[in-house]
């Protein structure tokens, strides 16, 4: 990573405290990344019986990482460096470490350890509850996690809205009000569009049949290769809930297969590719420093959404990929059929991760409202299934018959991740904004995609997003990359145009 | 785990310091086990590019585990508890923690971290050197690890033989002189036996043909199921060098396949089963305490050897298993043919992990001599290939043509594990002694094996070995389980009888 400010001959020499601070922060980072490996293993490889030991292991690693970040020596180094005249990238690193130090120093180690143990123990409980469609079996766990995270938020910022505090763990550089505004804009723009689609009578092509897992695996692997995923720095595995995790040296992707929905595993894999591609694009030389870490979940999600939707659900992508899809599955789809099938709007779909680009955001609005009320204590855990089902009916006109496809569907709450969901919509919106900027900068991006050339797009993203790590705040990053602040306009414009054409809307 | 001493109403109440000490020790244990997961992942799952980050992660976890064990609070708690009147099991736990504390407190954290990073970085260097048969590429790494481990030994016990200090990391409760005596006894007993076998002219049945990996995988899985491996607390995967790792909640096995040697993968898997079976038999309630940990590598190896050789290479096992083997491989072996093939003595074999029960120990003697001289500084790294090859010729009458099947064959040195090899022979000897004791205690053990009934044997091992964790020293454990001190007599007797019959020796 270039740090031009360091080359300034007039600059004051960097105090030794900077290296000391970075060494300490590095240790905390490595421990955090070790914990991410334990977590990947737990979800992808670990036999069920391993849970009690794994909980202890993750709890211990979290606790020591926390201790390193919060101790007095770290605090003293931060104070010294904040008085120093540092070059801008180093000042940014100090700013980021300060934020994490504050968040952690205010939370007692015991509580950190308890949260880690509780979330580790919660995972199999949630999994079992989902499998047996038994919300009551998960309710006490959810209650415990809410209580722990409320206590956590109370320590971090006693006078703030606890939900805003939790949200900032995932998106530290945008106000919760920005999230609220974006969700509001999306709801206002999308509800009439989805209604119009429902009334259009248009019937885009739909896939039918059975698509064996082994063929889907071959398709998803080929998609990853096509997009340029480096298997020497990653893996593809299956997991109950697809995710991506890792470092710039080893960023892994998981997927899952439904034999009747081969486009779901493909879209999901391309989505996780976008995440892994961001992670792998972080500067390797800055591993262990905030300058080598991602900028927060909204930016992370922008990278996955850009590939999932703007690439993987585009006409040029299907011009490129339809033959490969047909070869593996023995189908005979045309480009247009595949494109239509990949972009059907399902206003009766209950499951977020299977949602289309439009209804997806209403799934997020629903979760956002429920978890905000849960954290505030305005909603009892026991009421969640009923409220969930009522709102699904209100927003999408469809009611889950089982909690397994209702409020038990997502892994997030079992991780204690309250405040995470809004970053999905923020990421979608940013994806559209970044894609528009990339299209303006690059020569015939659509033509490149149709030709299977992804280098220029990936380089543009690397230069404008990945390589900066946490050098800039989210606001600054968005402004630099796109020339304007974060806005939902690009997404809504894109949605109107794409789905207007697909559903023959005259708007 | 029962701790009858605790129930004694006359006993003094346990000081609060005991719980504090165990909590601290627990954290170190969980961190150590977290590191074992990182290591398993590195060898079984991690893409190659992940090495730099994994090295940092493992180094950081080792360092914090070390810090917890050595800090002043741990030292103070130990002193307080050593003055207290503790029930015997708790006194044993304190004794074990004291040993680890001493070993760790004397070694600077920086050196611990450096060793961890160096061993993590060494792994791919060794792997590449082995693949390309290029000892020179590994030599500087070996030199670095020797230097680090010499420095380590110098810190632990400045006046002791550094090799004895390193040996005690793997076998803390037996003197190096015991190892030397056992190796000497084995050499004296085995050299004439192997010679007699070579001269006997007898030709036990040998397998011929190609045995696909998928069939071997099915056989090894069936063997694990037959022996009673609990797949809900374990996994079977492949790795370049088979190993077993984990906790009493999740103990995993790895294997590898050679399409011309289906009995190798089977024996190796049964061997690793023995390790995992020990780990899974450790008391779960004592997880995080020395009472929930294995007694050292000699005892560990006794468990793997007992299953590998005394069960898996026995006549009753093949009476049970030959049909299953034949079914998977489409072969038509008789019990006797399978038994003979599983017990051929290969006096021209170069590779330790493919060695038979007899020549195996000469492979160990060779490594023991070389690494003892390396650590003492009496042998240069550059001389290792020549010395290795000369001694192979001397002991087994065969000379490696490539270092890949000579001094580069084992993973141990790339782990910095000098002093580990002797525990293999100690384990073999103890396996024979334990098997003889179990046979005396149990009703028709051979008949049970032939009938596929392994519960009684596994219970005997659990009661006499596994459940005690580190409650007793190795000496005490052996004496309690078998009624006498460790001796090579049972192994040599067993070897004379078994191979005398197989090779029609008149001795």
mmCIF file of C-alpha atoms in Angstrom, chain B residues 1-2 227-228 233 248 251 271-287 289-296 298-307 430 434 454-472 477-478 480-481:
data_model
loop_
_atom_site.group_PDB
_atom_site.id
_atom_site.type_symbol
_atom_site.label_atom_id
_atom_site.label_comp_id
_atom_site.label_asym_id
_atom_site.label_seq_id
_atom_site.Cartn_x
_atom_site.Cartn_y
_atom_site.Cartn_z
ATOM 1 C CA UNK B 1 -14.406 -38.042 36.980
ATOM 2 C CA UNK B 2 -14.737 -39.299 40.481
ATOM 3 C CA UNK B 227 -13.855 -50.034 16.470
ATOM 4 C CA UNK B 228 -16.475 -47.668 17.864
ATOM 5 C CA UNK B 233 -17.227 -36.221 18.185
ATOM 6 C CA UNK B 248 -12.518 -34.992 24.626
ATOM 7 C CA UNK B 251 -10.989 -35.597 18.445
ATOM 8 C CA UNK B 271 -3.404 -46.042 14.783
ATOM 9 C CA UNK B 272 -4.932 -42.551 14.771
ATOM 10 C CA UNK B 273 -8.160 -44.048 16.086
ATOM 11 C CA UNK B 274 -6.209 -45.236 19.119
ATOM 12 C CA UNK B 275 -5.040 -41.675 19.747
ATOM 13 C CA UNK B 276 -8.493 -40.216 19.249
ATOM 14 C CA UNK B 277 -10.046 -42.898 21.434
ATOM 15 C CA UNK B 278 -7.717 -41.862 24.249
ATOM 16 C CA UNK B 279 -8.527 -38.183 23.756
ATOM 17 C CA UNK B 280 -12.261 -38.878 23.672
ATOM 18 C CA UNK B 281 -11.900 -40.949 26.846
ATOM 19 C CA UNK B 282 -10.440 -38.096 28.887
ATOM 20 C CA UNK B 283 -12.939 -36.904 31.501
ATOM 21 C CA UNK B 284 -15.184 -34.248 29.972
ATOM 22 C CA UNK B 285 -15.983 -32.655 33.297
ATOM 23 C CA UNK B 286 -12.283 -31.972 33.785
ATOM 24 C CA UNK B 287 -11.843 -30.161 30.453
ATOM 25 C CA UNK B 289 -7.714 -28.958 33.993
ATOM 26 C CA UNK B 290 -4.620 -31.215 33.903
ATOM 27 C CA UNK B 291 -6.923 -33.959 35.160
ATOM 28 C CA UNK B 292 -8.658 -33.707 31.773
ATOM 29 C CA UNK B 293 -5.458 -33.891 29.736
ATOM 30 C CA UNK B 294 -3.420 -36.779 28.351
ATOM 31 C CA UNK B 295 -0.493 -38.110 30.356
ATOM 32 C CA UNK B 296 2.190 -37.460 27.760
ATOM 33 C CA UNK B 298 4.401 -42.254 25.476
ATOM 34 C CA UNK B 299 1.049 -43.101 26.991
ATOM 35 C CA UNK B 300 -0.687 -41.527 24.006
ATOM 36 C CA UNK B 301 1.357 -43.652 21.642
ATOM 37 C CA UNK B 302 0.627 -46.775 23.677
ATOM 38 C CA UNK B 303 -3.032 -46.263 22.848
ATOM 39 C CA UNK B 304 -2.460 -45.917 19.126
ATOM 40 C CA UNK B 305 -0.046 -48.838 18.966
ATOM 41 C CA UNK B 306 -2.311 -51.085 20.935
ATOM 42 C CA UNK B 307 -5.070 -50.640 18.377
ATOM 43 C CA UNK B 430 3.781 -49.924 26.785
ATOM 44 C CA UNK B 434 -1.089 -52.939 28.578
ATOM 45 C CA UNK B 454 -14.636 -53.730 21.450
ATOM 46 C CA UNK B 455 -16.561 -52.276 24.374
ATOM 47 C CA UNK B 456 -14.834 -54.276 27.105
ATOM 48 C CA UNK B 457 -11.366 -53.434 25.802
ATOM 49 C CA UNK B 458 -12.234 -49.782 25.410
ATOM 50 C CA UNK B 459 -13.719 -49.700 28.912
ATOM 51 C CA UNK B 460 -10.630 -51.368 30.345
ATOM 52 C CA UNK B 461 -8.449 -48.733 28.703
ATOM 53 C CA UNK B 462 -10.761 -45.944 29.831
ATOM 54 C CA UNK B 463 -10.711 -47.137 33.431
ATOM 55 C CA UNK B 464 -7.018 -47.893 33.602
ATOM 56 C CA UNK B 465 -5.632 -45.097 31.462
ATOM 57 C CA UNK B 466 -7.958 -42.493 29.929
ATOM 58 C CA UNK B 467 -10.038 -41.425 32.876
ATOM 59 C CA UNK B 468 -7.047 -40.543 35.007
ATOM 60 C CA UNK B 469 -5.883 -37.706 32.797
ATOM 61 C CA UNK B 470 -2.711 -36.504 34.485
ATOM 62 C CA UNK B 471 -3.740 -37.630 37.945
ATOM 63 C CA UNK B 472 -0.723 -39.984 38.137
ATOM 64 C CA UNK B 477 -0.034 -45.159 35.828
ATOM 65 C CA UNK B 478 1.890 -48.060 34.281
ATOM 66 C CA UNK B 480 -1.306 -49.407 38.556
ATOM 67 C CA UNK B 481 -2.576 -50.613 35.214
#
